[in-house]
CSV table of C-alpha atoms in Angstrom, one decimal:
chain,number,residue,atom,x,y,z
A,1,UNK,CA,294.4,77.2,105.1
A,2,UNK,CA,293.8,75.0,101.9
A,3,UNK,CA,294.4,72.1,104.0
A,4,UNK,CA,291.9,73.2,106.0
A,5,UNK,CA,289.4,73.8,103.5
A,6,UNK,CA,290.0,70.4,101.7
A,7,UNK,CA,288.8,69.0,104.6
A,8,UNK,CA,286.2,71.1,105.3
A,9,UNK,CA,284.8,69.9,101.3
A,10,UNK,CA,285.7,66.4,101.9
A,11,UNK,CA,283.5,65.9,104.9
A,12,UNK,CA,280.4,68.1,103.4
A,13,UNK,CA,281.3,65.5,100.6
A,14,UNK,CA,281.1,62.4,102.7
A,15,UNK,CA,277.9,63.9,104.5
A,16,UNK,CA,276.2,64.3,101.1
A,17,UNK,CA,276.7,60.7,100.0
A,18,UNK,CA,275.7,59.3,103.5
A,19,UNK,CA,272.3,61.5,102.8
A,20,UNK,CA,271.9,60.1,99.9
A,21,UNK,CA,272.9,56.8,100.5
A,22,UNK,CA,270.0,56.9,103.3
A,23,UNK,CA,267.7,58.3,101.0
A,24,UNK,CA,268.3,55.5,98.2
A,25,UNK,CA,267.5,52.9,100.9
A,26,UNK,CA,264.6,54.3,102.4
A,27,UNK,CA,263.1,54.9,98.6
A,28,UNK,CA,265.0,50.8,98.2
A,29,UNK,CA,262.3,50.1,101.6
A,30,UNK,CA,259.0,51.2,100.4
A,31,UNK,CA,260.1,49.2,97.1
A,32,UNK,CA,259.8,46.2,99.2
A,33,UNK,CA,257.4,47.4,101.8
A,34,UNK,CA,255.3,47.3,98.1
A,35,UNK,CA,255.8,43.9,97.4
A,36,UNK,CA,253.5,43.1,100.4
A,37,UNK,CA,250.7,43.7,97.9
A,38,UNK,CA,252.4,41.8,95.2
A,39,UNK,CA,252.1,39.1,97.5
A,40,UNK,CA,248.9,39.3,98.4
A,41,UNK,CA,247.7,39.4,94.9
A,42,UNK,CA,249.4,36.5,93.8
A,43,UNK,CA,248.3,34.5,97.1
A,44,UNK,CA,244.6,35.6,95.8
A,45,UNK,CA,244.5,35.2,92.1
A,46,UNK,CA,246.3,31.9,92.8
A,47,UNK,CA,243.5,31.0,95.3
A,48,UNK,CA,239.9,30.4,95.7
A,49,UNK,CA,237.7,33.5,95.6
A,50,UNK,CA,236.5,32.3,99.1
A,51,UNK,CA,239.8,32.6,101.4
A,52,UNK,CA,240.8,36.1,99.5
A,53,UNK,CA,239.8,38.2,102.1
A,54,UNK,CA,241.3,36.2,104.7
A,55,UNK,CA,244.9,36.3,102.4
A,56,UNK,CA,244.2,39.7,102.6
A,57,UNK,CA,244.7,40.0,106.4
A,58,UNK,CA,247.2,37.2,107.1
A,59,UNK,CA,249.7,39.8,104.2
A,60,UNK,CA,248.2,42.9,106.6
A,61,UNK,CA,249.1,41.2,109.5
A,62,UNK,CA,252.4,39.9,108.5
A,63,UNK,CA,253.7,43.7,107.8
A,64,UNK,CA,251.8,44.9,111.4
A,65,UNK,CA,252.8,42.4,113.6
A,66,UNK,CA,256.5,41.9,112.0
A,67,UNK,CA,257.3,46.0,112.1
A,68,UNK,CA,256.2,45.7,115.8
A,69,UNK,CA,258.1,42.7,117.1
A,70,UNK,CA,260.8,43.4,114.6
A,71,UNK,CA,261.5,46.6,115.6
A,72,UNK,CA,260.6,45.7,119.6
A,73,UNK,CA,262.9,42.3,119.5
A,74,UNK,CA,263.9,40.8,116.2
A,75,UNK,CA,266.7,43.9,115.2
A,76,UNK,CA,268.2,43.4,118.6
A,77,UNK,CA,269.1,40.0,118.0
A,78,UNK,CA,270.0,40.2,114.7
A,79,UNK,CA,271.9,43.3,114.7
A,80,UNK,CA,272.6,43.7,118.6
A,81,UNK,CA,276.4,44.3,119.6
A,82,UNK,CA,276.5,41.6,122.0
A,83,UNK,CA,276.8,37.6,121.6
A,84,UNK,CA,274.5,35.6,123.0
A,85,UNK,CA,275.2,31.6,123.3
A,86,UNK,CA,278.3,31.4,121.3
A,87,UNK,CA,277.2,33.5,118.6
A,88,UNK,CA,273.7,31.7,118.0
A,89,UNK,CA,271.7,35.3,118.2
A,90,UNK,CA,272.9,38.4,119.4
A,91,UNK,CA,271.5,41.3,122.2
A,92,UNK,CA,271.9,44.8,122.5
A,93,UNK,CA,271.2,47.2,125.4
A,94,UNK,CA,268.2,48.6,125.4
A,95,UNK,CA,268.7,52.0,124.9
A,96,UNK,CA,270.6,50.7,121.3
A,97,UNK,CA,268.6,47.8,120.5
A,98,UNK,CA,265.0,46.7,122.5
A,99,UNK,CA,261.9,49.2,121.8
A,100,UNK,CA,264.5,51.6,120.4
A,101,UNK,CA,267.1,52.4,117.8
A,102,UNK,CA,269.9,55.0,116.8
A,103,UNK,CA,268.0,57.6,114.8
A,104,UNK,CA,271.8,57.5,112.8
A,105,UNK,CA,270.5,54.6,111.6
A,106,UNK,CA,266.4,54.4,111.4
A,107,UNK,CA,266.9,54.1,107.6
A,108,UNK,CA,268.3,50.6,108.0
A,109,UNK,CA,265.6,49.6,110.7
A,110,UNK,CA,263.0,50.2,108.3
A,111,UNK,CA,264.9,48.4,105.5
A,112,UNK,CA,265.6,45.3,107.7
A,113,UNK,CA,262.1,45.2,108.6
A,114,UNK,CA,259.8,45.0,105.3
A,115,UNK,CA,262.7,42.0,104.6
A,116,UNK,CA,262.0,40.4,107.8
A,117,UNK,CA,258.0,40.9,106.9
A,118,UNK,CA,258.5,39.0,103.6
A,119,UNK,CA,259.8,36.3,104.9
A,120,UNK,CA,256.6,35.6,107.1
A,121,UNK,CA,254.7,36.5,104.0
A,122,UNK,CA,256.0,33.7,102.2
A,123,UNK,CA,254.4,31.0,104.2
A,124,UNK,CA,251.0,32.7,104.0
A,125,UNK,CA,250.2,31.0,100.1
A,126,UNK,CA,251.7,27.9,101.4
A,127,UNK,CA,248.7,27.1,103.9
A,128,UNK,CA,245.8,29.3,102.2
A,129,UNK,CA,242.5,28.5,102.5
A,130,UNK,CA,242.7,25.8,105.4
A,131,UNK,CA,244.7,27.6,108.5
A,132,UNK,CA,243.1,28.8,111.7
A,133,UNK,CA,243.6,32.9,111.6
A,134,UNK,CA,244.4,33.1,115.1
A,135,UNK,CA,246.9,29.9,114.6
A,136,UNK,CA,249.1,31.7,112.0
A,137,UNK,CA,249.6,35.2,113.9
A,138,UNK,CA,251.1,33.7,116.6
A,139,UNK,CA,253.7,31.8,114.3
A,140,UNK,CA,254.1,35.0,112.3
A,141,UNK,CA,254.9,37.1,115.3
A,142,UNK,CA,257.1,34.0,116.4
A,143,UNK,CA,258.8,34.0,112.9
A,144,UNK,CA,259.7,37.5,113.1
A,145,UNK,CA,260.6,38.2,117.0
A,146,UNK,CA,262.7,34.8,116.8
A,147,UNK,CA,263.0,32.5,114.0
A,148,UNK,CA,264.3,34.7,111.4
A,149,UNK,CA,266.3,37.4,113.2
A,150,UNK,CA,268.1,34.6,114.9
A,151,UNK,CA,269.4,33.0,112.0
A,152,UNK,CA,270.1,36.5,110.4
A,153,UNK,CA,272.6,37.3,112.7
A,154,UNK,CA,274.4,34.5,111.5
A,155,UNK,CA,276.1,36.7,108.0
A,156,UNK,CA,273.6,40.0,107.2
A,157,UNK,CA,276.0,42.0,110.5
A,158,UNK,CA,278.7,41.7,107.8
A,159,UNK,CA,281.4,41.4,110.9
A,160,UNK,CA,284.2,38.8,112.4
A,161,UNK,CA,281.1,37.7,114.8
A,162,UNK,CA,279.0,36.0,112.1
A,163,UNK,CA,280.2,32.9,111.4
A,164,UNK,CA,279.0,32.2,108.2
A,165,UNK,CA,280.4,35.9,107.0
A,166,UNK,CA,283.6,34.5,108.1
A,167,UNK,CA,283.4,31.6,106.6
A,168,UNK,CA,283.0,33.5,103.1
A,169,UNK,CA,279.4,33.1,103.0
A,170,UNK,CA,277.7,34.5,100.1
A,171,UNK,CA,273.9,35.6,100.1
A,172,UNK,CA,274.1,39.4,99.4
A,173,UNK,CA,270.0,40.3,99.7
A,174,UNK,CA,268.5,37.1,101.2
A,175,UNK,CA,268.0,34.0,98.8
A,176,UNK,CA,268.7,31.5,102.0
A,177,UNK,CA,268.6,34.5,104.8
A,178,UNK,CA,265.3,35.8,103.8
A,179,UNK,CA,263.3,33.5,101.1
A,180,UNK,CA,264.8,30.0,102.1
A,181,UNK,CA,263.9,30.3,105.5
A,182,UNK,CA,260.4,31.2,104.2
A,183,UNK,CA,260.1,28.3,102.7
A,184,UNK,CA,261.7,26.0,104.9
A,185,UNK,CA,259.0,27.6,107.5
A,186,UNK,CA,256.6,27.1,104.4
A,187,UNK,CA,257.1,23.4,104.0
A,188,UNK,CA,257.0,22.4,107.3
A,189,UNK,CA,253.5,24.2,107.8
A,190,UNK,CA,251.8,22.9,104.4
A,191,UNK,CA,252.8,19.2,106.1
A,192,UNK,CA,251.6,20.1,109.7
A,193,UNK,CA,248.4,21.9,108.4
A,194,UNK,CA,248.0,18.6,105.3
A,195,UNK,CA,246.6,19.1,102.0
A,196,UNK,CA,243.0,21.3,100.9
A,197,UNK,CA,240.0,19.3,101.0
A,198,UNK,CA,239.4,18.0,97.3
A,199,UNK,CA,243.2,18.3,96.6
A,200,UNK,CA,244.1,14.3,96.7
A,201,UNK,CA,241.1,11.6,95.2
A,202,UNK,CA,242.6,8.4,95.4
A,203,UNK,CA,245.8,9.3,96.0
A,204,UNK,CA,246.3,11.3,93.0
A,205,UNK,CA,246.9,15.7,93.2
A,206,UNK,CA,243.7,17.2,91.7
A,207,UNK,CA,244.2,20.4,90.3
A,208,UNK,CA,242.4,23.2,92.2
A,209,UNK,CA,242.6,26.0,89.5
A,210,UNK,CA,243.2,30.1,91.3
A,211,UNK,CA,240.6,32.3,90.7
A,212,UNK,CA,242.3,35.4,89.1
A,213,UNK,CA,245.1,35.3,87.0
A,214,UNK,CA,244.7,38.6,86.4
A,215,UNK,CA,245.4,39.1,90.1
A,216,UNK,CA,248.3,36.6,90.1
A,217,UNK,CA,250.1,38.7,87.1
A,218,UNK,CA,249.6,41.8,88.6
A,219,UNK,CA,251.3,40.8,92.0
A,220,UNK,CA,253.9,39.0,90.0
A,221,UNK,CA,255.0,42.6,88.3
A,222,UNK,CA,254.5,44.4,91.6
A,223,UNK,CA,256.9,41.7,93.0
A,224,UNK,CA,259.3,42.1,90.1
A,225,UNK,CA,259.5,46.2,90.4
A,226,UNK,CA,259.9,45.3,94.5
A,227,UNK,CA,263.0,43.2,93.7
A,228,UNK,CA,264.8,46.3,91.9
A,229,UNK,CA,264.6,47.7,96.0
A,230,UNK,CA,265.1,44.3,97.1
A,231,UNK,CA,268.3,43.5,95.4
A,232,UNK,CA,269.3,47.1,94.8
A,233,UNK,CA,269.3,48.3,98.1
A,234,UNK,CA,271.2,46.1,99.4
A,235,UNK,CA,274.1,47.9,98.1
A,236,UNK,CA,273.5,49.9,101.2
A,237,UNK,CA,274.8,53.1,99.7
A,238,UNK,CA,274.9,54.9,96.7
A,239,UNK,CA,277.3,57.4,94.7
A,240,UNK,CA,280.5,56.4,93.0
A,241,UNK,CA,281.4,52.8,93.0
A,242,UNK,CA,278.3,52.2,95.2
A,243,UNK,CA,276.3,53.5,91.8
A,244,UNK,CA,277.8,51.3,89.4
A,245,UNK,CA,277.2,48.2,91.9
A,246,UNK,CA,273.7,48.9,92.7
A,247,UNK,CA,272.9,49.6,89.3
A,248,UNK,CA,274.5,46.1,87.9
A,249,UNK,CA,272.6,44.6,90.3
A,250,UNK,CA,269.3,45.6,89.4
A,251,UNK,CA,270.1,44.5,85.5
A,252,UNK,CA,271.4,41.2,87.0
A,253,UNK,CA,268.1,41.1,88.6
A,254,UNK,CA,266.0,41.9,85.8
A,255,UNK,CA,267.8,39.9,83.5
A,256,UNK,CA,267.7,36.9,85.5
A,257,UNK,CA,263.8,37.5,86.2
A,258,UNK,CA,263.4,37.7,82.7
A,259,UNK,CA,264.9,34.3,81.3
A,260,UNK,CA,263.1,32.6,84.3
A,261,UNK,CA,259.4,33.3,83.2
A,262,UNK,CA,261.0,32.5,79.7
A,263,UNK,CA,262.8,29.4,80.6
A,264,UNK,CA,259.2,28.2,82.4
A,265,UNK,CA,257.2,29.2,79.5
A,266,UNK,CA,258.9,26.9,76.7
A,267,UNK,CA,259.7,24.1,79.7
A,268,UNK,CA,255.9,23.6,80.0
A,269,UNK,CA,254.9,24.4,76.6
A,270,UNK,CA,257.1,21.7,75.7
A,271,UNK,CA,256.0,19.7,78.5
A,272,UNK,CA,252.4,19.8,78.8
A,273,UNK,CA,251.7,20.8,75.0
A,274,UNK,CA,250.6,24.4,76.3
A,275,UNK,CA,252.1,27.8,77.9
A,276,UNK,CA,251.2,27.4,81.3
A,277,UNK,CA,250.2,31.2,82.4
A,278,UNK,CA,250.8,30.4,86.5
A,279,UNK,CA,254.1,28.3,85.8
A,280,UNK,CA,255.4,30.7,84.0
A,281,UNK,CA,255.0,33.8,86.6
A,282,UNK,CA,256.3,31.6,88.8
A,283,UNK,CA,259.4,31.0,87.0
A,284,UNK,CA,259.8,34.9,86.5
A,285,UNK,CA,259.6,34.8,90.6
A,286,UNK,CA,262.0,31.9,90.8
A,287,UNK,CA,264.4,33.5,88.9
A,288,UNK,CA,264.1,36.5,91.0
A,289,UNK,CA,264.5,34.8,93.9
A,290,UNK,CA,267.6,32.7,93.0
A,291,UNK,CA,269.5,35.9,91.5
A,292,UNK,CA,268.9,37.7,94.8
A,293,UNK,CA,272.3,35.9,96.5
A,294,UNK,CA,274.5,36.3,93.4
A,295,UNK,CA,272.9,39.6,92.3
A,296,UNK,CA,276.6,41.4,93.6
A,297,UNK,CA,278.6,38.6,92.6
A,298,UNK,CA,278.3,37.7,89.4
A,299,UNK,CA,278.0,39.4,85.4
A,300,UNK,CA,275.6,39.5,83.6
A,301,UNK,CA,275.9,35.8,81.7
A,302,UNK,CA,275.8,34.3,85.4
A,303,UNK,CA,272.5,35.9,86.4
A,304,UNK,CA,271.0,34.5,82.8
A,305,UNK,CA,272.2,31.1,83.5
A,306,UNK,CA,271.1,31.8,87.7
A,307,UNK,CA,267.3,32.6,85.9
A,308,UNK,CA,267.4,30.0,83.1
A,309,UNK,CA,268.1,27.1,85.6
A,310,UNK,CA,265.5,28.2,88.5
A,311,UNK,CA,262.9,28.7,86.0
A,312,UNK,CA,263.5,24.9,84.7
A,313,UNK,CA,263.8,23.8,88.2
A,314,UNK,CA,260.7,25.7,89.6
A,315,UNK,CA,258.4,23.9,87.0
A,316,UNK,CA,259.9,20.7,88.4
A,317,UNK,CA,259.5,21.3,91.9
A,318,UNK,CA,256.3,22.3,92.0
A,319,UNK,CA,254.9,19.5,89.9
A,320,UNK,CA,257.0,16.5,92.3
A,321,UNK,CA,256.2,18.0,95.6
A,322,UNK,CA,252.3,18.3,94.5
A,323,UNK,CA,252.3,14.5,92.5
A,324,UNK,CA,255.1,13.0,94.1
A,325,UNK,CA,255.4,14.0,98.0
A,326,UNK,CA,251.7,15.3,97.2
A,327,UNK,CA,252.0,18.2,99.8
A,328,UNK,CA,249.6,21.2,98.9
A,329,UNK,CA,251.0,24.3,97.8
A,330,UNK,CA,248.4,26.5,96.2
A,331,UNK,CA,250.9,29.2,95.1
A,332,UNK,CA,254.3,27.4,94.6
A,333,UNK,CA,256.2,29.2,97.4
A,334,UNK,CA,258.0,25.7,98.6
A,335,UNK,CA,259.0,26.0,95.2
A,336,UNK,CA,259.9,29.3,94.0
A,337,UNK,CA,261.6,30.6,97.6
A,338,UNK,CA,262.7,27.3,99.5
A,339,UNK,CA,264.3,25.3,96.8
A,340,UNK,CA,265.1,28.5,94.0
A,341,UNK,CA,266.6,30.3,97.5
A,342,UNK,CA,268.7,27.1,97.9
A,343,UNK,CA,269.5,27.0,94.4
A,344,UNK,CA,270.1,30.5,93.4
A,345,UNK,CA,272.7,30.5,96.4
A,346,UNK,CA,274.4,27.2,95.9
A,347,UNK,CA,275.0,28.5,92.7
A,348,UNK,CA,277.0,31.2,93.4
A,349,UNK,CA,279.8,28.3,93.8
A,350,UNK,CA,279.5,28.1,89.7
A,351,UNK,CA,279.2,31.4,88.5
A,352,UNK,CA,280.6,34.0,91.2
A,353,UNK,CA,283.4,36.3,89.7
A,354,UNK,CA,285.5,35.6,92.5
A,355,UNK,CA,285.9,32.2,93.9
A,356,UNK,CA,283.3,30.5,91.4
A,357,UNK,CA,284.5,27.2,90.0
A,358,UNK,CA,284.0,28.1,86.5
A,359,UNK,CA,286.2,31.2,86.9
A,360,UNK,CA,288.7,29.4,88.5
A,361,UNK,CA,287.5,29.0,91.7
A,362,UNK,CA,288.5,25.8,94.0
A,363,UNK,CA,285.5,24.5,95.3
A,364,UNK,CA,285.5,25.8,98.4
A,365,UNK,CA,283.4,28.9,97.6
A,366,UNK,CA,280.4,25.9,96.2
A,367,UNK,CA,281.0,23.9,99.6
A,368,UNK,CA,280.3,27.1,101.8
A,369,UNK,CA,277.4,28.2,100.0
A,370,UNK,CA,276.2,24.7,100.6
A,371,UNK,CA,276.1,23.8,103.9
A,372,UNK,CA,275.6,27.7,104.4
A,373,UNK,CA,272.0,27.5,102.6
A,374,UNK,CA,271.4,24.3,104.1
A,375,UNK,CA,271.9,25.9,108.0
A,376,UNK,CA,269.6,28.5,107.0
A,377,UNK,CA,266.9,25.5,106.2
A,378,UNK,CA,267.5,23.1,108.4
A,379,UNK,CA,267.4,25.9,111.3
A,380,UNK,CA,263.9,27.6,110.1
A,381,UNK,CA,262.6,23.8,109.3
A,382,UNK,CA,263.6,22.3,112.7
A,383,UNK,CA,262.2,25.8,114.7
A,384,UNK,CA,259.0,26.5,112.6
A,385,UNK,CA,257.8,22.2,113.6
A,386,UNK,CA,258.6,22.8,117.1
A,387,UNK,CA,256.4,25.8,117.5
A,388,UNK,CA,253.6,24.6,114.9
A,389,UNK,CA,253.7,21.3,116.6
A,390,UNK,CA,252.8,22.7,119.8
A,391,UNK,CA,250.4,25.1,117.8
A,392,UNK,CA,248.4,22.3,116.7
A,393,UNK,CA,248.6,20.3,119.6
A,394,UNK,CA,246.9,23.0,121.8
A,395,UNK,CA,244.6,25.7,119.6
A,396,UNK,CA,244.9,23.6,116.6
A,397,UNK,CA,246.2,24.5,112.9
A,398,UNK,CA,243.2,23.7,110.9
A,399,UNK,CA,239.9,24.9,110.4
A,400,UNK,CA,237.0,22.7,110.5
A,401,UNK,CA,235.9,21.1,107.5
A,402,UNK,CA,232.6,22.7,106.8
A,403,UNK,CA,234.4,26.3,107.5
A,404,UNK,CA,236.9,25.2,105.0
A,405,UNK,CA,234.2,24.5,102.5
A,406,UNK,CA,232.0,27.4,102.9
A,407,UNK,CA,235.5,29.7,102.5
A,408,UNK,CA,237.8,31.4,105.5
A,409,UNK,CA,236.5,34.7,104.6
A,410,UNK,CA,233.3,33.7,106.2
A,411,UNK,CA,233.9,31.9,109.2
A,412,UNK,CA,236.6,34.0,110.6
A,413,UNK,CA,235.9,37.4,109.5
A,414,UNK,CA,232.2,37.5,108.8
A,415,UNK,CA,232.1,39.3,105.2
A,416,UNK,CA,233.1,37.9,101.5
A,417,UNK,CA,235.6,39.5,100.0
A,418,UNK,CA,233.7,39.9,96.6
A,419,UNK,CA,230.1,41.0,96.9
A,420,UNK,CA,229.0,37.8,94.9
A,421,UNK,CA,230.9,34.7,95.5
A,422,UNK,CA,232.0,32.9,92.6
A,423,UNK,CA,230.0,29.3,92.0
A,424,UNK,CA,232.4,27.4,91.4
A,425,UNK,CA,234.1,27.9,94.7
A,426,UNK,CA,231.5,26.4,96.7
């Protein structure tokens, strides 16, 4: 009989921390499912007053048409239960996978999916004010049926069947899985699409100021209070060890979030004889985004030193690839998800707890998360050029010039976003 009735309490037990481990990652989901404004804000404030209504529905669209195909497609391949091509993608049936999932598990379908809609997001600020409408749904749908749930499935199903989980990967929310690919995809459309009109005068970057920092900042702290679901959930459970884990996580994310906008602030104060306001929200975001792989694997001191370096690094990214390779990114995402996402996992070769070199680690742990990151980029690099490439070759990337200088918000959805356009925009 007591036998009997420990059981009985152990598996009410068990059933009460599955609930609540579902109900920390759905409240972990709309966390992120939030940051969809924070992006939009920043893409705006960080933009010209004329494209901000169009931002607005490339960041609307990128949620809508990445629940759809994610949910349709994109969790079958990344999550299915079958192989496909060696263990390039996976399937499932589809009564488990396609159109449909376990309701056991609906929780994590909506989790995986406002992460799969931030990585299209990502690419949005990249190409702002100069990209046909029509042009970037169909790589956004692309991005999320295909290019990111393929690649996915290469560590997040956490079994013997991803290779880069077996090879002692480390990326535990998504700085190469989710915000590297981004910016991979990022890069290679900011090339495709070229530079704003007015950006380069004889061959040197002219700044083209955003309109709204007040915008920008806002969607920078919505993005920061996202994260804590971002990185948090990702601990997948909650209650017990699961508690302690999730919760040192979310310090290691603030911290590191924290010594990033710091580190960007003094690095261009010293720099350019002023405390650049945009530089150093993007340093807060680059530290967030290069904490994200290491969040569960290192203390404290490694996610201040993760923060310190990405906020350093971001300033310097952004200014070489705008002077240097003069490629035009409005917002910095190249910067702050592609090479912080590279950095922030590389990284975790250094200061991981277990395995990192300086706590005794042998290297190998540094080499996986190397050419790890680097499959994650070369793969969303190589797929994004092929389908933009045929993109521009048939319905074209680019507006026209004159629909780029009156403002997207205009030609392709008939209304302003503000009810008086700012002058200096035109």
């Amino acid at each position: 009989m007591i036998v009997q009735e420990q059981e009985a309490i152990d598996k009410a037990v068990e059933a009460i921390t599955g609930d609540i481990g579902a109900l920390w990652i759905t409240l972990a989901a709309v966390l992120v499912f939030f940051m969809q404004a924070g992006f939009t804000l920043v893409e705006i404030g960080f933009t010209r007053s004329k494209n901000s209504g169009n931002i607005i529905m490339k960041n609307v669209m990128d949620l809508a048409v990445g629940s759809i195909m994610f949910w349709a497609v994109g969790y079958a391949i990344m999550y299915g239960s079958d192989l496909v091509g060696g263990g390039f993608f996976r399937s499932s049936p589809s009564d488990q996978g396609y159109l449909f999932f376990s309701a056991d598990d609906w929780h994590n379908l909506f989790f995986q999916t406002v992460f799969c809609a931030t990585a299209a997001t990502i690419v949005s600020g990249a190409i702002a004010g100069r990209t046909k409408f029509s042009t970037y749904l169909i790589f956004s749908a692309i991005l999320t049926t295909l290019i990111y749930p393929i690649s996915g499935s290469w560590y997040w199903p956490f079994d013997d069947d991803a290779w880069l989980n077996t090879a002692g990967f480390v990326d535990f929310a998504g700085s190469s899985v989710v915000h590297a690919v981004g910016g991979a995809a990022a890069l290679v459309a900011a090339i495709l699409v070229g530079p704003r009109i007015g950006k380069y005068v004889d061959g040197k970057a002219k700044a083209i100021p955003g309109h709204n920092m007040a915008f920008g900042a806002l969607g920078v702290f919505i993005l920061w209070l996202g994260w804590f679901g971002f990185n948090g959930g990702s601990q997948l459970a909650w209650g017990g060890d699961d508690t302690i884990a999730a919760t040192s996580v979310i310090i290691n994310t603030n911290l590191a979030a924290a010594i990033g906008a710091i580190a960007a602030l003094f690095f261009t104060w010293a720099r350019y004889g002023r405390a650049d306001i945009s530089m150093t929200l993007n340093g807060a975001l680059a530290g967030l985004v290069g904490i994200t792989a290491g969040c569960g694997s290192v203390n404290a001191w490694g996610a201040l030193a993760i923060g310190l370096i990405c906020g350093i690094v971001v300033v310097a990214s952004i200014e070489f690839i705008d002077k240097k390779l003069k490629i035009d990114d409005p917002v910095g995402a190249i910067s702050v998800h592609g090479v912080c996402g590279f950095l922030g996992t590389v990284l975790i070769g250094l200061f991981a707890l277990d395995g990192g070199l300086l706590y005794g680690g042998s290297g190998k742990l540094l080499w996986v998360q190397t050419y790890g990151s680097l499959a994650y980029i070369v793969w969303a690099a190589v797929a994004s050029f092929i389908v933009l490439f045929i993109l521009k070759k048939t319905i074209g990337l680019r507006v026209s010039e004159q629909e780029e200088v009156d403002g997207l918000d205009l030609h392709e959805h008939g209304v302003e976003a503000y009810p008086e356009h700012i002058s200096q925009d035109k």
